């Protein structure tokens, strides 16, 4: 495993282009585009203000930089550096901006969700979509980029509009049986739309592309409901994480629950491998006395090593006692992700923040649990193989694969606190983002990694 | 009177003692008789027959008493005591036979009565005890009744309490249910209230939004604009088309196409899966048939008539199915047949497997038992054998030990003992070997010593020769010149001092050892030898003599060294002086002498060697 030198970064804005050739990163009001292989700067664009959001177009030809404070969006072309485009939303304000899948339209959401403006880069035409709903995930595109589903709110009722992305024609418009819709998500095959209600009610609705209600599922009543939803890449399963600390897997034939995965704080099953991250002070040479390191309580020291130990069952995981009288309590399944081959599901229970649970979807059972020393910030699957990268805001990167897991210290002066990470398309590298730096991590080939894992003592 | 007398005599003889007793009583206390007589006559109790009899009749009133008795007896149904009167005037005569008969009868009656009385008494006793028992039983039962009554009351009380509690709990439950219901209602009302409020707020919000929209959007905001260098081409390279009804229809079509594709894809998948499952089913069926058919013969012969027929059915079914290749038909037509046949086969298989299981378990059990028994028997036999062997071995050992002890007791000859020891246990042998090697070493040492001694002897011989020569010369000189005596004397002294280099030291050692040795043994061989040696050295140190003593000593020591354990010897070889004491303690009393000689020899050896070295 190799690490590149660190580059400056602001607001964790760093993205690989969809074709995997470029890496865009922001430093204040500057946008830097580098070649992924050589890491040389290819282009450098200067925006009008500090950039708050960037997004690559699907064809990797354009990048949009949004400056919400100013209500501005600037678009840059990679092919023609002199080409420029500036969209000003004026007094309407701007809260969100995104590309349409064709890479020729930009959807800007104005302040207070008054409307969505669709700007075209090809024609002068500007379209407006009224009444978008202010919710967590109100816009979703199908994978093939043909359709867009949009959550709307009119007359205190939730609606979903399905647009054809090619000409922004409204294809379907239907009301949903929800109290307060929070999210919509297309299945990867683009034929089923999952719609879920706010956390006050456990309700998930499944609509066909033509607006038919396929099924509705409620696990329970009267309690806080859905917290996270994820489709399996095969569109076969829908994983629904809820505030009761369970993940329910729905199937695509009957849309009924196949199984539910609980996340108990103690693991008793001896078949489950529990990897526990253990910190080890650096090995001292002979004759060296082990002094207590200064400021040991401050956090993981960069000099200390960490490794995974296989804990013997029963294992009790560190739990967080949630404050129940506050909004958005830290309980329930907050993160869910299927591996690219749909064989594994990684979850995090928010009141056991240090643990990542990996479930075997083929056998529908728990496969492994990783307990970190500090709360898990993010995890992301390798786009090519079942390999999970985890970061906890410390200076280490954690990798899990069915062969085992390992922790890698990010080299460099001082602490490189990995706050976020994103995989490269090929799965050969990933970008590690800290508060104001980015660093690329190049992984070895599969064989060498697997041998390394075996050396680390993971089960084969 | 005379008659009467005879009668009484007879009566006496027949009544024997009782009468005599009464007569004696009569005689003894005549005064009391009257009163008794009066009493008894008035109350003719059958029980007090004797007293009545005794008090009743006196010499004076025999007649009256007889008549009285007669009357009494006749009234009781006895025959009259008097003979049948022949004449009225004649005085009636006492019929003695009747009297006797009456008496006898009375006696029999009396006995009977006594017996009856006894019986009655015992019965009375029995009844009394029974009564007691019953009374105790009664009291016990009463107590029990009381306690059970109390218990019952207690239980009733408890029951009442429990019922009370239950009622309370029910009430509580009801209350809780009510509470829950209330809370749910509250929640629901809150929810509706919340929703209502939300809606209200949202409406307001919408109004505001609308207003804002109007304000923001309708005003010709110059700012809302896109500043673009030039428009770029579409990603697909096509030109944008106008929105018309046609495009709408096309979009619809496309959407349905996508949906159809998805459904088709799914159907294909399902078909594939179905085909796969059918294949598996078919294979399973075939395997089942093949599995079951070889057993078909046997079960038919044995017991399973029913299964046999079923199997044949199944086979027919299978034949049909395979012949007609019904697998490709749609499920509905085949389903029933298929499921039926599969079910049948499955049932057969299940029963077969169960049967097999039973058999296996039986066989297993039997086998296990057999094995167990055999093994146990074997085990026992083996242990018995082994015990026997152990016994035999022990006996052998005992006899051997006895023999050895006997021989040891009898044989004091060194050779025989050594020989015997040879045939001792292997351990002993080992030790002997070690000792032997030690001995050899010592022997070597002795040899060396001997050599040195011989050399010393030779030297001494030479010196002696020189001395003799000198003496001769001196004698000659003395003989020649009597006046030069003084000078010669001093030379002589010098010679002695030169000699005593070794002997002095030996003496020293001997002296130093002396305090240790003294309590045990004073007549030690070696010091004597040594002293002899030292003494003899200046006098006549013939080498042969010296050798003899050496060998003698070595013989001694060899035997005694053999008696010692290697642990005792080893340290000695390294540093003899310090372990000397230990030796003296450890060595057996019988071998003390030799032991000392041995150790002393080693001392001398070492010192002699020291002397020789320079």
Short mmCIF file of N, CA and C in Angstrom, two decimals, chain A residues 59 62 82-92 102 104 110 112-115 119-124 127-128 130-132 144 146-147 153 155-156 164 166-169 171-172 179 189-191 200 208-210 212 214 222 252-253, chain B residues 184 187-188 191 194-195 198-200 202-203 205-206 208-210 212-213 216-217 219 221 223-235 240-245 247-252 254-256 258-259 262-263 266 269-270:
data_model
loop_
_atom_site.label_atom_id
_atom_site.label_comp_id
_atom_site.label_asym_id
_atom_site.label_seq_id
_atom_site.Cartn_x
_atom_site.Cartn_y
_atom_site.Cartn_z
N UNK A 59 -20.39 12.65 -18.03
CA UNK A 59 -19.42 12.32 -19.07
C UNK A 59 -18.02 12.84 -18.75
N UNK A 62 -17.52 18.20 -17.67
CA UNK A 62 -17.76 19.45 -16.94
C UNK A 62 -17.74 19.23 -15.43
N UNK A 82 -10.98 27.61 -21.54
CA UNK A 82 -11.43 29.00 -21.63
C UNK A 82 -12.94 29.12 -21.56
N UNK A 83 -13.62 28.00 -21.79
CA UNK A 83 -15.09 28.01 -21.74
C UNK A 83 -15.53 28.25 -20.32
N UNK A 84 -16.55 29.06 -20.17
CA UNK A 84 -17.04 29.31 -18.82
C UNK A 84 -18.53 29.46 -18.85
N UNK A 85 -19.11 29.25 -17.71
CA UNK A 85 -20.55 29.37 -17.59
C UNK A 85 -20.84 29.73 -16.15
N UNK A 86 -21.64 30.72 -15.99
CA UNK A 86 -21.99 31.17 -14.64
C UNK A 86 -23.49 31.29 -14.54
N UNK A 87 -24.05 30.66 -13.57
CA UNK A 87 -25.50 30.73 -13.37
C UNK A 87 -25.73 31.47 -12.06
N UNK A 88 -26.52 32.50 -12.15
CA UNK A 88 -26.83 33.30 -10.97
C UNK A 88 -28.30 33.13 -10.64
N UNK A 89 -28.57 32.66 -9.47
CA UNK A 89 -29.98 32.48 -9.08
C UNK A 89 -30.56 33.76 -8.49
N UNK A 90 -29.75 34.74 -8.30
CA UNK A 90 -30.23 36.04 -7.85
C UNK A 90 -30.82 36.00 -6.47
N UNK A 91 -31.90 36.74 -6.31
CA UNK A 91 -32.48 36.87 -4.98
C UNK A 91 -33.22 35.62 -4.55
N UNK A 92 -33.47 34.72 -5.48
CA UNK A 92 -34.16 33.47 -5.11
C UNK A 92 -33.29 32.61 -4.22
N UNK A 102 -27.60 13.55 -18.09
CA UNK A 102 -27.01 13.72 -19.41
C UNK A 102 -25.81 14.68 -19.40
N UNK A 104 -25.85 17.85 -19.36
CA UNK A 104 -26.07 19.09 -20.08
C UNK A 104 -27.10 19.99 -19.39
N UNK A 110 -33.89 26.47 -5.36
CA UNK A 110 -33.81 27.79 -4.74
C UNK A 110 -34.08 27.69 -3.25
N UNK A 112 -35.79 28.07 0.29
CA UNK A 112 -37.14 27.71 0.75
C UNK A 112 -37.82 26.71 -0.18
N UNK A 113 -37.04 26.09 -1.03
CA UNK A 113 -37.57 25.10 -1.96
C UNK A 113 -38.75 25.67 -2.75
N UNK A 114 -38.58 26.90 -3.17
CA UNK A 114 -39.65 27.52 -3.96
C UNK A 114 -39.81 26.82 -5.30
N UNK A 115 -38.70 26.52 -5.91
CA UNK A 115 -38.77 25.84 -7.19
C UNK A 115 -37.42 25.23 -7.52
N UNK A 119 -31.46 24.44 -15.79
CA UNK A 119 -30.70 25.22 -16.77
C UNK A 119 -30.09 24.26 -17.77
N UNK A 120 -30.21 24.62 -19.00
CA UNK A 120 -29.61 23.78 -20.03
C UNK A 120 -28.35 24.45 -20.54
N UNK A 121 -27.37 23.61 -20.81
CA UNK A 121 -26.14 24.13 -21.39
C UNK A 121 -26.19 24.09 -22.91
N UNK A 122 -27.22 23.46 -23.44
CA UNK A 122 -27.30 23.30 -24.88
C UNK A 122 -28.18 24.38 -25.52
N UNK A 123 -29.27 24.67 -24.80
CA UNK A 123 -30.19 25.66 -25.35
C UNK A 123 -30.39 26.77 -24.33
N UNK A 124 -31.08 27.73 -24.78
CA UNK A 124 -31.35 28.85 -23.89
C UNK A 124 -32.46 28.53 -22.90
N UNK A 127 -36.21 25.69 -17.49
CA UNK A 127 -37.48 25.13 -17.02
C UNK A 127 -37.56 25.31 -15.51
N UNK A 128 -38.78 25.37 -15.06
CA UNK A 128 -38.99 25.48 -13.62
C UNK A 128 -39.88 24.35 -13.16
N UNK A 130 -42.13 23.49 -9.94
CA UNK A 130 -42.63 24.09 -8.71
C UNK A 130 -42.86 23.03 -7.64
N UNK A 131 -43.02 23.54 -6.50
CA UNK A 131 -43.37 22.72 -5.32
C UNK A 131 -42.43 21.53 -5.04
N UNK A 132 -41.19 21.68 -5.13
CA UNK A 132 -40.37 20.54 -4.67
C UNK A 132 -40.44 20.44 -3.14
N UNK A 144 -29.82 4.52 -15.42
CA UNK A 144 -29.60 4.76 -16.84
C UNK A 144 -29.80 6.23 -17.22
N UNK A 146 -32.46 7.99 -17.45
CA UNK A 146 -33.64 8.32 -18.24
C UNK A 146 -34.66 9.11 -17.44
N UNK A 147 -34.83 8.71 -16.20
CA UNK A 147 -35.94 9.27 -15.44
C UNK A 147 -35.45 9.91 -14.16
N UNK A 153 -44.63 18.57 -2.68
CA UNK A 153 -45.60 18.80 -1.61
C UNK A 153 -46.58 19.87 -2.09
N UNK A 155 -50.58 21.26 -1.20
CA UNK A 155 -51.79 21.19 -0.36
C UNK A 155 -51.65 20.16 0.74
N UNK A 156 -50.51 20.21 1.37
CA UNK A 156 -50.26 19.32 2.51
C UNK A 156 -50.35 17.84 2.16
N UNK A 164 -39.15 12.65 -17.53
CA UNK A 164 -38.22 12.07 -18.50
C UNK A 164 -37.08 13.06 -18.62
N UNK A 166 -34.72 13.42 -20.71
CA UNK A 166 -34.27 13.91 -22.02
C UNK A 166 -34.96 15.22 -22.39
N UNK A 167 -36.23 15.36 -22.09
CA UNK A 167 -36.90 16.61 -22.43
C UNK A 167 -37.69 17.20 -21.26
N UNK A 168 -37.43 16.71 -20.09
CA UNK A 168 -38.05 17.22 -18.86
C UNK A 168 -39.58 17.21 -18.94
N UNK A 169 -40.07 16.21 -19.58
CA UNK A 169 -41.51 16.06 -19.66
C UNK A 169 -41.99 15.25 -18.46
N UNK A 171 -43.80 12.60 -16.74
CA UNK A 171 -44.31 11.30 -17.19
C UNK A 171 -45.44 10.83 -16.29
N UNK A 172 -45.22 10.91 -15.00
CA UNK A 172 -46.23 10.46 -14.06
C UNK A 172 -46.26 11.42 -12.88
N UNK A 179 -47.35 10.43 5.44
CA UNK A 179 -47.62 11.62 6.26
C UNK A 179 -46.67 12.74 5.89
N UNK A 189 -32.30 -1.06 -11.08
CA UNK A 189 -32.79 -1.39 -12.42
C UNK A 189 -33.75 -0.32 -12.95
N UNK A 190 -34.07 0.66 -12.12
CA UNK A 190 -34.85 1.79 -12.59
C UNK A 190 -36.32 1.50 -12.78
N UNK A 191 -36.84 0.45 -12.21
CA UNK A 191 -38.24 0.12 -12.40
C UNK A 191 -39.06 0.28 -11.13
N UNK A 200 -41.18 9.58 12.10
CA UNK A 200 -42.28 9.41 13.05
C UNK A 200 -43.11 8.18 12.77
N UNK A 208 -44.12 1.39 -8.88
CA UNK A 208 -43.56 1.01 -10.17
C UNK A 208 -43.27 2.29 -10.96
N UNK A 209 -42.54 2.13 -12.02
CA UNK A 209 -42.19 3.28 -12.85
C UNK A 209 -43.45 3.97 -13.37
N UNK A 210 -44.48 3.19 -13.60
CA UNK A 210 -45.71 3.78 -14.12
C UNK A 210 -46.64 4.27 -13.02
N UNK A 212 -47.79 2.79 -10.28
CA UNK A 212 -48.62 1.86 -9.53
C UNK A 212 -47.96 1.59 -8.18
N UNK A 214 -46.83 -0.81 -5.75
CA UNK A 214 -46.55 -2.25 -5.74
C UNK A 214 -46.79 -2.85 -4.37
N UNK A 222 -46.26 3.44 16.10
CA UNK A 222 -46.09 4.25 17.32
C UNK A 222 -44.66 4.54 17.71
N UNK A 252 -37.70 -8.62 -3.71
CA UNK A 252 -38.26 -7.89 -4.85
C UNK A 252 -39.41 -8.63 -5.51
N UNK A 253 -39.76 -9.79 -4.99
CA UNK A 253 -40.86 -10.52 -5.62
C UNK A 253 -42.16 -10.23 -4.90
N UNK B 184 -52.92 6.45 24.32
CA UNK B 184 -53.00 6.26 22.86
C UNK B 184 -53.91 7.32 22.25
N UNK B 187 -52.03 10.37 22.26
CA UNK B 187 -51.06 10.37 21.16
C UNK B 187 -51.77 10.64 19.84
N UNK B 188 -52.86 9.89 19.68
CA UNK B 188 -53.59 10.04 18.42
C UNK B 188 -54.09 11.48 18.26
N UNK B 191 -51.30 13.55 17.60
CA UNK B 191 -50.87 13.38 16.21
C UNK B 191 -51.79 14.15 15.28
N UNK B 194 -51.14 17.67 15.78
CA UNK B 194 -49.86 18.01 15.14
C UNK B 194 -50.04 18.11 13.64
N UNK B 195 -50.73 17.09 13.13
CA UNK B 195 -50.93 17.11 11.68
C UNK B 195 -51.73 18.33 11.27
N UNK B 198 -49.60 21.23 11.58
CA UNK B 198 -48.63 21.16 10.49
C UNK B 198 -49.28 21.65 9.20
N UNK B 199 -50.46 21.14 9.01
CA UNK B 199 -51.16 21.52 7.77
C UNK B 199 -51.40 23.02 7.75
N UNK B 200 -51.84 23.49 8.91
CA UNK B 200 -52.09 24.93 8.99
C UNK B 200 -50.82 25.71 8.68
N UNK B 202 -48.25 24.65 7.23
CA UNK B 202 -47.80 24.42 5.87
C UNK B 202 -48.57 25.32 4.90
N UNK B 203 -49.85 25.44 5.21
CA UNK B 203 -50.65 26.31 4.35
C UNK B 203 -50.13 27.73 4.40
N UNK B 205 -47.26 28.60 5.25
CA UNK B 205 -45.94 28.53 4.62
C UNK B 205 -46.07 28.57 3.11
N UNK B 206 -47.04 27.82 2.64
CA UNK B 206 -47.27 27.79 1.20
C UNK B 206 -47.70 29.16 0.68
N UNK B 208 -47.02 31.97 2.06
CA UNK B 208 -45.83 32.82 2.08
C UNK B 208 -44.92 32.54 0.91
N UNK B 209 -44.79 31.24 0.64
CA UNK B 209 -43.95 30.80 -0.46
C UNK B 209 -44.46 31.38 -1.78
N UNK B 210 -45.78 31.23 -1.89
CA UNK B 210 -46.41 31.73 -3.10
C UNK B 210 -46.13 33.23 -3.27
N UNK B 212 -43.78 34.93 -1.85
CA UNK B 212 -42.36 35.12 -2.10
C UNK B 212 -42.04 34.86 -3.56
N UNK B 213 -42.64 33.80 -4.03
CA UNK B 213 -42.44 33.41 -5.42
C UNK B 213 -42.83 34.55 -6.34
N UNK B 216 -40.44 37.42 -5.88
CA UNK B 216 -39.07 37.18 -6.39
C UNK B 216 -39.08 36.94 -7.89
N UNK B 217 -40.00 36.12 -8.30
CA UNK B 217 -39.92 35.65 -9.68
C UNK B 217 -40.56 36.62 -10.67
N UNK B 219 -40.93 39.83 -10.43
CA UNK B 219 -40.11 41.02 -10.64
C UNK B 219 -39.02 40.65 -11.63
N UNK B 221 -36.09 40.06 -12.42
CA UNK B 221 -34.79 40.04 -11.75
C UNK B 221 -33.71 39.87 -12.79
N UNK B 223 -30.79 39.66 -12.24
CA UNK B 223 -29.68 38.84 -11.74
C UNK B 223 -29.86 37.39 -12.16
N UNK B 224 -31.12 36.95 -12.16
CA UNK B 224 -31.34 35.54 -12.49
C UNK B 224 -31.00 35.34 -13.96
N UNK B 225 -29.86 34.79 -14.17
CA UNK B 225 -29.43 34.65 -15.55
C UNK B 225 -28.31 33.65 -15.63
N UNK B 226 -28.10 33.20 -16.85
CA UNK B 226 -26.97 32.32 -17.09
C UNK B 226 -26.02 33.01 -18.05
N UNK B 227 -24.86 33.10 -17.59
CA UNK B 227 -23.83 33.73 -18.42
C UNK B 227 -22.95 32.63 -18.97
N UNK B 228 -23.07 32.40 -20.24
CA UNK B 228 -22.38 31.25 -20.83
C UNK B 228 -21.63 31.69 -22.06
N UNK B 229 -20.48 31.13 -22.27
CA UNK B 229 -19.65 31.51 -23.42
C UNK B 229 -20.29 31.07 -24.71
N UNK B 230 -20.56 29.79 -24.79
CA UNK B 230 -21.30 29.28 -25.93
C UNK B 230 -22.00 28.00 -25.52
N UNK B 231 -23.10 27.74 -26.17
CA UNK B 231 -23.84 26.54 -25.82
C UNK B 231 -23.13 25.32 -26.35
N UNK B 232 -23.18 24.33 -25.60
CA UNK B 232 -22.49 23.10 -26.00
C UNK B 232 -23.49 22.13 -26.61
N UNK B 233 -22.97 21.21 -27.32
CA UNK B 233 -23.83 20.21 -27.95
C UNK B 233 -24.32 19.21 -26.94
N UNK B 234 -25.40 18.54 -27.34
CA UNK B 234 -25.93 17.53 -26.44
C UNK B 234 -25.00 16.35 -26.37
N UNK B 235 -25.14 15.66 -25.31
CA UNK B 235 -24.22 14.54 -25.09
C UNK B 235 -24.42 13.47 -26.14
N UNK B 240 -32.15 18.96 -29.82
CA UNK B 240 -33.33 18.91 -28.97
C UNK B 240 -34.60 18.96 -29.80
N UNK B 241 -35.58 18.22 -29.36
CA UNK B 241 -36.82 18.16 -30.12
C UNK B 241 -37.91 18.94 -29.39
N UNK B 242 -38.86 19.34 -30.16
CA UNK B 242 -39.97 20.08 -29.56
C UNK B 242 -40.82 19.15 -28.74
N UNK B 243 -41.41 19.74 -27.76
CA UNK B 243 -42.31 18.94 -26.93
C UNK B 243 -43.68 18.91 -27.62
N UNK B 244 -44.09 17.75 -28.01
CA UNK B 244 -45.39 17.62 -28.66
C UNK B 244 -46.12 16.43 -28.06
N UNK B 245 -47.26 16.19 -28.55
CA UNK B 245 -48.01 15.00 -28.12
C UNK B 245 -47.27 13.73 -28.50
N UNK B 247 -44.04 13.26 -28.67
CA UNK B 247 -42.96 12.94 -27.73
C UNK B 247 -43.52 12.33 -26.45
N UNK B 248 -44.67 12.86 -26.08
CA UNK B 248 -45.30 12.33 -24.88
C UNK B 248 -45.61 10.85 -25.05
N UNK B 249 -46.22 10.57 -26.18
CA UNK B 249 -46.58 9.18 -26.47
C UNK B 249 -45.32 8.32 -26.53
N UNK B 250 -44.30 8.88 -27.11
CA UNK B 250 -43.06 8.12 -27.23
C UNK B 250 -42.49 7.81 -25.84
N UNK B 251 -42.55 8.84 -25.01
CA UNK B 251 -42.05 8.63 -23.65
C UNK B 251 -42.81 7.52 -22.96
N UNK B 252 -44.14 7.59 -23.10
CA UNK B 252 -44.97 6.54 -22.51
C UNK B 252 -44.53 5.17 -23.01
N UNK B 254 -41.80 4.28 -24.27
CA UNK B 254 -40.48 3.88 -23.77
C UNK B 254 -40.55 3.36 -22.36
N UNK B 255 -41.35 4.09 -21.58
CA UNK B 255 -41.50 3.67 -20.19
C UNK B 255 -42.04 2.26 -20.11
N UNK B 256 -43.08 2.02 -20.89
CA UNK B 256 -43.67 0.67 -20.86
C UNK B 256 -42.69 -0.36 -21.39
N UNK B 258 -39.55 -0.23 -21.06
CA UNK B 258 -38.59 -0.52 -19.98
C UNK B 258 -39.21 -1.47 -18.97
N UNK B 259 -40.45 -1.16 -18.62
CA UNK B 259 -41.12 -2.02 -17.65
C UNK B 259 -41.25 -3.43 -18.17
N UNK B 262 -38.11 -5.23 -18.09
CA UNK B 262 -37.81 -5.68 -16.73
C UNK B 262 -38.60 -6.93 -16.41
N UNK B 263 -39.89 -6.87 -16.74
CA UNK B 263 -40.71 -8.05 -16.43
C UNK B 263 -40.25 -9.26 -17.22
N UNK B 266 -37.27 -10.60 -15.66
CA UNK B 266 -37.58 -11.33 -14.44
C UNK B 266 -38.23 -12.67 -14.74
N UNK B 269 -35.65 -15.02 -15.80
CA UNK B 269 -34.92 -15.50 -14.62
C UNK B 269 -35.71 -16.57 -13.89
N UNK B 270 -36.98 -16.27 -13.72
CA UNK B 270 -37.83 -17.22 -13.00
C UNK B 270 -37.92 -18.53 -13.75
#
